[in-house]
mmCIF file of C-alpha atoms and ligand atoms in Angstrom:
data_model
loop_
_atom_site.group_PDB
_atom_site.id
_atom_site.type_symbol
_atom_site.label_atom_id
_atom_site.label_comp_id
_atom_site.label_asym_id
_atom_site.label_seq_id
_atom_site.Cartn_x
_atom_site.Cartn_y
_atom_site.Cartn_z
ATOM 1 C CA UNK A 1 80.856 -139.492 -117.112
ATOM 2 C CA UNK A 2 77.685 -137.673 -115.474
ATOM 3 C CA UNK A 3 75.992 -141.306 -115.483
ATOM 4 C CA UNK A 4 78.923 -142.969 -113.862
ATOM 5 C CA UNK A 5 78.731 -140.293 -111.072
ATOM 6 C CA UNK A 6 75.385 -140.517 -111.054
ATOM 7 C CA UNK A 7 75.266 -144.342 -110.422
ATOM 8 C CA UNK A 8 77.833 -143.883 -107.971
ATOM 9 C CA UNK A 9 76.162 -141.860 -105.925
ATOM 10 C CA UNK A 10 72.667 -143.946 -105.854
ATOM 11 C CA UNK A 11 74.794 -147.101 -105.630
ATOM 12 C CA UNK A 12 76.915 -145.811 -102.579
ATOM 13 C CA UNK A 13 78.187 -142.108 -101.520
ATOM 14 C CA UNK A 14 81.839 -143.658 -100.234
ATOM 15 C CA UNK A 15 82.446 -144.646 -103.947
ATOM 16 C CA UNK A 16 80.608 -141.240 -104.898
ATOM 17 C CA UNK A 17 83.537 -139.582 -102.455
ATOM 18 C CA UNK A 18 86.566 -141.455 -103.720
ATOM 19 C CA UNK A 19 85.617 -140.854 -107.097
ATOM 20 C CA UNK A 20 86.218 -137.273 -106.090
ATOM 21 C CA UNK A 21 89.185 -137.721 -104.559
ATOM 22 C CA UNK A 22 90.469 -139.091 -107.941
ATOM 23 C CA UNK A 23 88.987 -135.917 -109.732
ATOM 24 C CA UNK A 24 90.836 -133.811 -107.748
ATOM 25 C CA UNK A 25 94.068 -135.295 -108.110
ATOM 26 C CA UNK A 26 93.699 -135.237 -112.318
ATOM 27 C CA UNK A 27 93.000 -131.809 -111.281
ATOM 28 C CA UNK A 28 96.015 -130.857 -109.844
ATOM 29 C CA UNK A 29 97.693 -132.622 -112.446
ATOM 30 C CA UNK A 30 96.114 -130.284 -115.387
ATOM 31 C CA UNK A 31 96.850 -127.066 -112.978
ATOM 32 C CA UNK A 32 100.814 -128.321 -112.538
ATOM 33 C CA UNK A 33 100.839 -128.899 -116.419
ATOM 34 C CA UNK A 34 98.963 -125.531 -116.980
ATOM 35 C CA UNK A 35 101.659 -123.294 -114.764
ATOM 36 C CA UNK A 36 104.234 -124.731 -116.576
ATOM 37 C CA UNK A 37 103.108 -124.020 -119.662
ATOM 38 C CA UNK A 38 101.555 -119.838 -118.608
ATOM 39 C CA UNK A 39 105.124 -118.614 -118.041
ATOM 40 C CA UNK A 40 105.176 -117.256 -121.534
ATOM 41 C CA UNK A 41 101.459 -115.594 -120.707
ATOM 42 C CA UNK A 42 102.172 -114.155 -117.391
ATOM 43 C CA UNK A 43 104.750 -110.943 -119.412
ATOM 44 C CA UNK A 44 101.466 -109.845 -120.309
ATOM 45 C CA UNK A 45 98.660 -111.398 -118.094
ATOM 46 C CA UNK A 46 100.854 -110.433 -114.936
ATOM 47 C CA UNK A 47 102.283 -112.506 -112.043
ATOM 48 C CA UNK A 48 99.420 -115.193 -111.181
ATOM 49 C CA UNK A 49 97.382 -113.470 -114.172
ATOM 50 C CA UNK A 50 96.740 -110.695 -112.064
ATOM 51 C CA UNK A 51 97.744 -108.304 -115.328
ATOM 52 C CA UNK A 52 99.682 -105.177 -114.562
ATOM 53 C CA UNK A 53 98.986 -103.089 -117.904
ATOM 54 C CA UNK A 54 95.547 -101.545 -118.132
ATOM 55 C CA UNK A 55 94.637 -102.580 -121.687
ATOM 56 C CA UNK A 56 95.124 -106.466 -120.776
ATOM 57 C CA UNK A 57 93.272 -108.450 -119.153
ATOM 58 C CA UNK A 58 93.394 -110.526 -116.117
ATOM 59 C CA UNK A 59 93.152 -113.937 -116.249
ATOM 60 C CA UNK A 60 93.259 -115.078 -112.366
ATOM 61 C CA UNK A 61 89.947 -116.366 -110.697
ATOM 62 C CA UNK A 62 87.888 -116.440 -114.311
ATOM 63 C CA UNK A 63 85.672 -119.474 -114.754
ATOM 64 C CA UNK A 64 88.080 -121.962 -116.875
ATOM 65 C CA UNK A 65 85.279 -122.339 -119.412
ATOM 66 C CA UNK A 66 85.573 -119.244 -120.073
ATOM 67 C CA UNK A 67 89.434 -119.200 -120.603
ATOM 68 C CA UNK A 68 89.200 -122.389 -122.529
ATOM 69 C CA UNK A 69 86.419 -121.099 -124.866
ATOM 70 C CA UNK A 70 88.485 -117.524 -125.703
ATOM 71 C CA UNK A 71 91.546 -119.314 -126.303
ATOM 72 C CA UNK A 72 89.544 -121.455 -128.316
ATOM 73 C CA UNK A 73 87.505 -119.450 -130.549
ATOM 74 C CA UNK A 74 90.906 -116.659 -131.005
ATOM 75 C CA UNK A 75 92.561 -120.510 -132.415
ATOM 76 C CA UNK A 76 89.242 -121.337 -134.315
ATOM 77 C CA UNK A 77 89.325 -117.498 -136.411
ATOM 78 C CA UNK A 78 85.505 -116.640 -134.101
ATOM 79 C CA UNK A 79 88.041 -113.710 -131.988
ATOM 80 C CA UNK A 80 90.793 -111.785 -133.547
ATOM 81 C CA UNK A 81 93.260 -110.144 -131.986
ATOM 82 C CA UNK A 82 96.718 -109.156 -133.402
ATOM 83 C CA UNK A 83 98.566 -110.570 -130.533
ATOM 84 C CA UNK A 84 96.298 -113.396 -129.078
ATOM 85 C CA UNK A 85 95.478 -115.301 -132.574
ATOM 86 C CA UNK A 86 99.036 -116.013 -133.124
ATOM 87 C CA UNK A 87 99.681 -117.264 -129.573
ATOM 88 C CA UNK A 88 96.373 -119.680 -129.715
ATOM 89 C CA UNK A 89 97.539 -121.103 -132.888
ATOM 90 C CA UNK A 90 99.832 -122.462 -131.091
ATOM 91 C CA UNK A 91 98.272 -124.494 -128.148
ATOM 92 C CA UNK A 92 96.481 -127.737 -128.320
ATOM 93 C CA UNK A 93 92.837 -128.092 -126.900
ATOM 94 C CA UNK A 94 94.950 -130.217 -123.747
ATOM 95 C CA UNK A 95 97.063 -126.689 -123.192
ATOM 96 C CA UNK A 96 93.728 -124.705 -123.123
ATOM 97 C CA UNK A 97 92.279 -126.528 -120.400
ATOM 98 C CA UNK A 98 95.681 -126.946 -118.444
ATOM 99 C CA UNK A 99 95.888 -123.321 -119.074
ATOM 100 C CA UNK A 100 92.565 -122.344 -117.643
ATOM 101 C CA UNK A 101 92.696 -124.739 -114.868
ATOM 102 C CA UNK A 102 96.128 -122.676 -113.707
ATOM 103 C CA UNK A 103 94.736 -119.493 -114.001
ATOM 104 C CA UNK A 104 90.997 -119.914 -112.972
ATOM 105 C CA UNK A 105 92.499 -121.141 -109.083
ATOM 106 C CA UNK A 106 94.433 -118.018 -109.079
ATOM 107 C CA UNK A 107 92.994 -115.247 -106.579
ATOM 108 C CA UNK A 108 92.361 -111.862 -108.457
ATOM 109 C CA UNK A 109 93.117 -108.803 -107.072
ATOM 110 C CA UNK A 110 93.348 -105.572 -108.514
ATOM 111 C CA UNK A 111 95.102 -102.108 -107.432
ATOM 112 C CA UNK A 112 92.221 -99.798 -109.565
ATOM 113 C CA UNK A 113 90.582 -97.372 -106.961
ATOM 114 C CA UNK A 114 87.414 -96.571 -108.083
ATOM 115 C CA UNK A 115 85.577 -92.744 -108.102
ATOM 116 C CA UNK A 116 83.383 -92.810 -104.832
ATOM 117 C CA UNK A 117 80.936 -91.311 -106.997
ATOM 118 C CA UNK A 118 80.936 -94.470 -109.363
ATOM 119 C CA UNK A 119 81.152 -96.621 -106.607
ATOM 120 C CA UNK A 120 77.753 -95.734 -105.713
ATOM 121 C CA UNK A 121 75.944 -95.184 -109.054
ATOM 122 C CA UNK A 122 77.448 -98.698 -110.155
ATOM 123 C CA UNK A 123 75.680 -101.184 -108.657
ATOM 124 C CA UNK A 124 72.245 -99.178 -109.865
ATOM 125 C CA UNK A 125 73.582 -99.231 -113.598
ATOM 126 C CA UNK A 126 74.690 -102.899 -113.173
ATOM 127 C CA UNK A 127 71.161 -103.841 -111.765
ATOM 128 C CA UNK A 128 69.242 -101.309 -114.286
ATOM 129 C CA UNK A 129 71.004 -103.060 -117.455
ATOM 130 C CA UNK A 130 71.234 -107.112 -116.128
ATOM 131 C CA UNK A 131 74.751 -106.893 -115.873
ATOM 132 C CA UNK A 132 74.650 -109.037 -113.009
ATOM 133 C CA UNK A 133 71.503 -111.534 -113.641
ATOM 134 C CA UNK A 134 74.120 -112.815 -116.787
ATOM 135 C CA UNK A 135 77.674 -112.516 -114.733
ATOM 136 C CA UNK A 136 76.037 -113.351 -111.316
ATOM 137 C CA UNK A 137 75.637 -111.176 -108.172
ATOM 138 C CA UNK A 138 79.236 -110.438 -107.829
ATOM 139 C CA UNK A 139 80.091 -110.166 -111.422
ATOM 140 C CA UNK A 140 82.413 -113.163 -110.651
ATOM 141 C CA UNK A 141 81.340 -115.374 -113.897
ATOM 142 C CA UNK A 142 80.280 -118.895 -114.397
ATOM 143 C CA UNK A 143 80.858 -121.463 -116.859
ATOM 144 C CA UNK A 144 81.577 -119.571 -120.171
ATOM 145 C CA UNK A 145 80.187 -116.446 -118.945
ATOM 146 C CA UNK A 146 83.299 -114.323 -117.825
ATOM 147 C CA UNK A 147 83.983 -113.307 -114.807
ATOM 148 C CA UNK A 148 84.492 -108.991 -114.570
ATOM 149 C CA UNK A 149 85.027 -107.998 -111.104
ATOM 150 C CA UNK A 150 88.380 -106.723 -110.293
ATOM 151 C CA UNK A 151 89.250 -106.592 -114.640
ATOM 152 C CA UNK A 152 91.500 -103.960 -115.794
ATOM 153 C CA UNK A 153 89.891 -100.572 -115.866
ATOM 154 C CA UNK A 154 90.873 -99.937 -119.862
ATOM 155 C CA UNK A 155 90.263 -103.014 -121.200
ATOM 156 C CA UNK A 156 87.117 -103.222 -119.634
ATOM 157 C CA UNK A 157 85.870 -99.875 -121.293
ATOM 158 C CA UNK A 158 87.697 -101.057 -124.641
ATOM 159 C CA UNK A 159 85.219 -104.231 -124.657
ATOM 160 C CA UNK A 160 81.865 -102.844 -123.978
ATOM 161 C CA UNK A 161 82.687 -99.827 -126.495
ATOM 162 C CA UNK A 162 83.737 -102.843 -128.975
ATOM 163 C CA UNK A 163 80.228 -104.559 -128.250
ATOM 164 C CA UNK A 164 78.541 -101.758 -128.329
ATOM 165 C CA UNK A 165 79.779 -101.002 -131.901
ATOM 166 C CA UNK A 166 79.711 -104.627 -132.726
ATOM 167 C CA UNK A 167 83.412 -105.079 -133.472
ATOM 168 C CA UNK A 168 84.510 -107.393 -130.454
ATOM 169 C CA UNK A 169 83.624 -110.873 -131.823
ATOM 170 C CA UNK A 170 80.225 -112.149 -129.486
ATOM 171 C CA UNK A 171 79.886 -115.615 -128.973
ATOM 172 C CA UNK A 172 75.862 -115.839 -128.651
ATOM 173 C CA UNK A 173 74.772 -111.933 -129.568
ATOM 174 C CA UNK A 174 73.944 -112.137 -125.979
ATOM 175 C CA UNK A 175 76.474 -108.939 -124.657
ATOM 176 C CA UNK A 176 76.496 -106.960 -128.027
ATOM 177 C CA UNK A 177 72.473 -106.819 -126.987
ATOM 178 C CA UNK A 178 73.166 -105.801 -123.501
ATOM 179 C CA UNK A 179 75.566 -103.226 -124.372
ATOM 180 C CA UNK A 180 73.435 -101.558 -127.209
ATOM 181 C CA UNK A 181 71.630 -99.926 -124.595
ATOM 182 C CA UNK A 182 74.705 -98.706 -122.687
ATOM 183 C CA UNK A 183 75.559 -94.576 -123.207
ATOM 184 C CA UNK A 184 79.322 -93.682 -123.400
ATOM 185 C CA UNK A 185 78.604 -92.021 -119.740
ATOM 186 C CA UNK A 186 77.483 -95.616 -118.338
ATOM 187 C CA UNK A 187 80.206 -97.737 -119.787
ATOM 188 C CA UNK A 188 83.001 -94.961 -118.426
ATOM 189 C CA UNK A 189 80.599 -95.709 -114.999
ATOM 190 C CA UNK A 190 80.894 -99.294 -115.308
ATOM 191 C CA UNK A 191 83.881 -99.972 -115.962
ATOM 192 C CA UNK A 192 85.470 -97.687 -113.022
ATOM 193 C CA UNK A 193 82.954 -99.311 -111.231
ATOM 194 C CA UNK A 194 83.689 -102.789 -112.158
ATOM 195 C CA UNK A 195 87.918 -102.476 -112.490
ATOM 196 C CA UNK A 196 87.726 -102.617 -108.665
ATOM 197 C CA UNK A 197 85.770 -105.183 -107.525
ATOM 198 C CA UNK A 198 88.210 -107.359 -106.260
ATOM 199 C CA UNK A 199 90.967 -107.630 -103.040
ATOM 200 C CA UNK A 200 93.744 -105.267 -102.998
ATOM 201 C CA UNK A 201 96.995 -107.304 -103.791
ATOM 202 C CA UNK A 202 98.728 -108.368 -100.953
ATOM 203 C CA UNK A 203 102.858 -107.770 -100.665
ATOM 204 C CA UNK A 204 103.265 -111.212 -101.831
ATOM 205 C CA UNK A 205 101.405 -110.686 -105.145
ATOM 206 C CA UNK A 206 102.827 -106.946 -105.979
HETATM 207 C C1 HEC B 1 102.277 -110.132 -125.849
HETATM 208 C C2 HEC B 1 101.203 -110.078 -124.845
HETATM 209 C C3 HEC B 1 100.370 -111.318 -124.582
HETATM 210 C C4 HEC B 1 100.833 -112.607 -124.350
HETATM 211 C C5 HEC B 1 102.266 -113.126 -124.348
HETATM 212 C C6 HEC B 1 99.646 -113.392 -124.066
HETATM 213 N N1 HEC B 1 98.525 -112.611 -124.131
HETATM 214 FE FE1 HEC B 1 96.605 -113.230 -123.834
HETATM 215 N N2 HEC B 1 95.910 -111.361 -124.300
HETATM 216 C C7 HEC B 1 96.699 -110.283 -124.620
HETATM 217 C C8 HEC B 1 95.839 -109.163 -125.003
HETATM 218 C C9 HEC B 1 96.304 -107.779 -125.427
HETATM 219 C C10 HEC B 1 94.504 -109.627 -124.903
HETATM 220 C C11 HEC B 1 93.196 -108.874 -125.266
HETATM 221 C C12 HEC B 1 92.914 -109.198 -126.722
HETATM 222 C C13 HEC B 1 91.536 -108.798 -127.199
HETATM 223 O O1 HEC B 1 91.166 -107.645 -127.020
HETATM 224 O O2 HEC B 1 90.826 -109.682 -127.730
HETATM 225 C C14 HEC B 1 94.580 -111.011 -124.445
HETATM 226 C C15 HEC B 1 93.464 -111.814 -124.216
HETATM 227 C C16 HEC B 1 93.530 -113.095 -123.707
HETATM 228 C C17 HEC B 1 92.388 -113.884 -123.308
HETATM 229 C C18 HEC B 1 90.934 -113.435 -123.341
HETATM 230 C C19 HEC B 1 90.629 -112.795 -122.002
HETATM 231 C C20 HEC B 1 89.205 -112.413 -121.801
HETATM 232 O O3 HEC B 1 88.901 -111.950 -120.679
HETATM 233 O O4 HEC B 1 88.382 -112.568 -122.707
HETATM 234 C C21 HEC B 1 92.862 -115.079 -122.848
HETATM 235 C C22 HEC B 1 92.038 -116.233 -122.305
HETATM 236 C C23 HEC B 1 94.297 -115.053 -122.966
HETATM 237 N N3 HEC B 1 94.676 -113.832 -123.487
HETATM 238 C C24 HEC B 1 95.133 -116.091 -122.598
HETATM 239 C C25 HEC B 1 96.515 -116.094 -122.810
HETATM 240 C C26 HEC B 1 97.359 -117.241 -122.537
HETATM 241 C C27 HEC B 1 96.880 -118.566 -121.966
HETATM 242 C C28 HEC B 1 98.645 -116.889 -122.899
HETATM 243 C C29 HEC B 1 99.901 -117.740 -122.868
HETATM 244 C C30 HEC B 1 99.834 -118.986 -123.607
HETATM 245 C C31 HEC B 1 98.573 -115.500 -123.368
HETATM 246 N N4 HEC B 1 97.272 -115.066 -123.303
HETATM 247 C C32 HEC B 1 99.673 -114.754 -123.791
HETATM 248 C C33 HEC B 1 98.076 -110.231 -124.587
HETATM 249 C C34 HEC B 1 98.927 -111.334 -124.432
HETATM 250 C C1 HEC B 2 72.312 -111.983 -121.426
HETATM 251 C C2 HEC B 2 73.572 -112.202 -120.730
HETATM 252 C C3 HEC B 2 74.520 -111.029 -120.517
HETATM 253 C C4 HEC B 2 74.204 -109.763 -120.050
HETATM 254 C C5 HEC B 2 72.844 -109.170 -119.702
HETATM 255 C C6 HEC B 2 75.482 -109.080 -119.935
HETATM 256 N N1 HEC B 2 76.510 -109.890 -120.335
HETATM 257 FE FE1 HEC B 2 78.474 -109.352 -120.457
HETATM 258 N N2 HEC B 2 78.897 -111.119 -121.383
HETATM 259 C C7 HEC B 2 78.001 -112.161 -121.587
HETATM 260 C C8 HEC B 2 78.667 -113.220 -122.333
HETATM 261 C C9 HEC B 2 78.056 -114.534 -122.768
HETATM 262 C C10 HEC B 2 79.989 -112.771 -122.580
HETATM 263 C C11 HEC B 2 81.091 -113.485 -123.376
HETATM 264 C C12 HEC B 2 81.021 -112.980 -124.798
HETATM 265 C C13 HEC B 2 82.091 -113.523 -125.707
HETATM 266 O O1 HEC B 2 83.273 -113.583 -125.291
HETATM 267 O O2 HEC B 2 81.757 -113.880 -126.852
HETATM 268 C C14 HEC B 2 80.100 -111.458 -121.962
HETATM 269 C C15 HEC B 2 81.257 -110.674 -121.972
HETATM 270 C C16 HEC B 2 81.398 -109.476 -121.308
HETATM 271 C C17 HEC B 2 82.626 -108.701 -121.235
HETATM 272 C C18 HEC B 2 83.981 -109.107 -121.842
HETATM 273 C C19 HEC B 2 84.725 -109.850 -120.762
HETATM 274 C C20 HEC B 2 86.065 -110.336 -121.186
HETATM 275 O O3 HEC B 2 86.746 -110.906 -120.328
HETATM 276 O O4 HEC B 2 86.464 -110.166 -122.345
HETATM 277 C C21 HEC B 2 82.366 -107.599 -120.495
HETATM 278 C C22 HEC B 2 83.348 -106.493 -120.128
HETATM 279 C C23 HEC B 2 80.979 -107.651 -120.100
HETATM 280 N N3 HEC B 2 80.408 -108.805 -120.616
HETATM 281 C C24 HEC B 2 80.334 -106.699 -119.321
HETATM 282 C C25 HEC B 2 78.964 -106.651 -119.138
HETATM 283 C C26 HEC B 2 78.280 -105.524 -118.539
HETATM 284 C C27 HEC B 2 78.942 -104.300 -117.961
HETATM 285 C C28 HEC B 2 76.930 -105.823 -118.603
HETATM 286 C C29 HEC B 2 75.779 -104.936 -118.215
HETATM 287 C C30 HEC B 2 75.732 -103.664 -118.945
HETATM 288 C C31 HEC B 2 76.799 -107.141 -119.221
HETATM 289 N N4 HEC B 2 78.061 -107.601 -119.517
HETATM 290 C C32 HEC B 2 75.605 -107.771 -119.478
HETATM 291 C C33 HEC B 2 76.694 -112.186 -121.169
HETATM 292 C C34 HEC B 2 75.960 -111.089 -120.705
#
C-alpha cells in the first residue's frame, strides 16, 4: 500500500489526492460500522467514550492503534482483565479496528479538577521521569503508545501502581521501566495531574 502511495505521489499529486479522498471515505465507513457496534461499550466507557466511573477508562481521542492493540492482546491472553477478556473474545480483528476508528475521532473531555498544587509540580515530574518524550508533549499518544491526558483520575493511579509492581501486563517492558522509578507520592501527583488534561465537557456531552 505505502508503494502504491508512494508511486502516486512521484507519478502525479492529483492521483496522490484522490487516492485520499477514497481513504477517507473507507474511513468513515469503518467509524459508521464501529459506532454501531460500541453501544454495548459506551455503559461503561461513557457517552462518546468519555467514561463517567473513575476506575474505567476513557476511550475517546486515543490513538486507534492503541485501542486496536489492547483489545487485541486482552483477546490474545497478553492483558487480563475480569471484565475486558470476556468482551474481546468476542470481536473479530474487523470490530477492533471499526471500534477504534469510532472512538479514537471522539473528543475527550474530562470533569476531574486537579489540586493547584499538582497542577504545578506535574509538568516537572512528567518532564523529570520522560513521561512525555514516550506519550508526546501533551500526553495525547501516538500510534500504540496511549494517549493519557484527560484519563480517569483512579484508573490512572491503578495502572502506574500495577506497572510499578509489575502486575498490569506491558507490551514492550518499556512503562513497567518508567514507572519503577516512580514513588507512591509522584504517581498520586501524576495522576491528579494527568486526569485533567483535557476540555471540560460541554452541555451536549454531560
Ligand atoms: C462492564 C464494563 C465494560 C464494558 C461493557 C466494556 N468495557 Fe472496556 N474496560 C472496562 C474496564 C474496567 C477496563 C480496564 C481493565 C483493565 O484494567 O485492564 C476496560 C478497558 C478497556 C480498554 C483498554 C483501555 C486502555 O486505556 O488501555 C479498551 C480498549 C476497551 N476497554 C474497549 C472496550 C470496547 C471496545 C468495549 C465494547 C465492545 C468495551 N471495552 C466494553 C470495562 C468495560
Ligand atoms: C519509554 C516509553 C515510555 C515512557 C518513558 C513512559 N511510558 Fe507510559 N506507556 C508506554 C507504553 C508503550 C504504554 C502501553 C503499555 C501497554 O499497554 O502494554 C504505556 C502505558 C501507560 C499507561 C496506561 C495507559 C492506559 O490507557 O492503560 C499509563 C497510565 C502511562 N503509560 C503513564 C506514564 C507516565 C505517568 C509516565 C512517566 C512517569 C510514562 N507513562 C512514561 C510508554 C512509555
Amino acid at each position: 500500500m505505502f508503494t502504491f502511495l508512494y508511486q502516486n505521489i512521484t507519478t502525479s499529486t492529483i492521483v496522490g489526492v484522490v487516492f485520499l479522498c477514497f481513504s477517507t471515505n473507507n474511513y468513515a465507513a469503518n467509524i459508521e460500522a464501529g459506532k454501531a457496534k460500541a453501544q454495548t461499550c459506551i455503559a461503561c466507557h461513557g457517552p462518546n467514550g468519555n467514561s463517567i466511573i473513575s476506575e474505567f477508562p476513557s476511550l475517546s481521542g486515543q490513538p486507534a492503534q492503541a485501542i486496536s492493540t489492547a483489545l487485541y492482546r486482552y483477546r490474545e491472553g497478553n492483558r487480563k482483565n475480569p471484565i475486558m477478556s470476556p468482551i474481546a473474545a468476542e470481536l473479530t480483528n474487523a470490530d477492533m479496528n471499526n471500534l477504534a476508528a469510532y472512538f479514537s475521532a471522539e473528543k475527550r473531555t474530562s470533569t476531574h479538577i486537579t489540586s493547584a498544587q499538582n497542577a504545578s509540580l506535574g509538568p516537572e515530574l512528567a518532564n523529570k521521569y520522560n513521561c512525555t518524550q514516550c506519550h508526546g508533549p501533551q500526553m495525547l499518544g501516538l500510534q500504540h503508545i496511549p494517549r493519557i491526558a484527560g484519563q480517569q483520575h483512579q484508573y490512572l493511579i491503578t495502572q502506574l501502581r500495577g506497572f510499578k509492581a509489575q502486575t498490569r501486563s506491558d507490551m514492550d517492558g518499556n512503562m513497567s521501566s518508567a514507572a519503577s522509578a516512580l514513588t507512591d507520592a509522584d504517581i498520586v501527583i501524576l495522576s491528579d495531574y494527568i486526569a485533567g488534561l483535557a476540555d471540560r465537557p460541554t452541555a451536549k456531552n454531560e
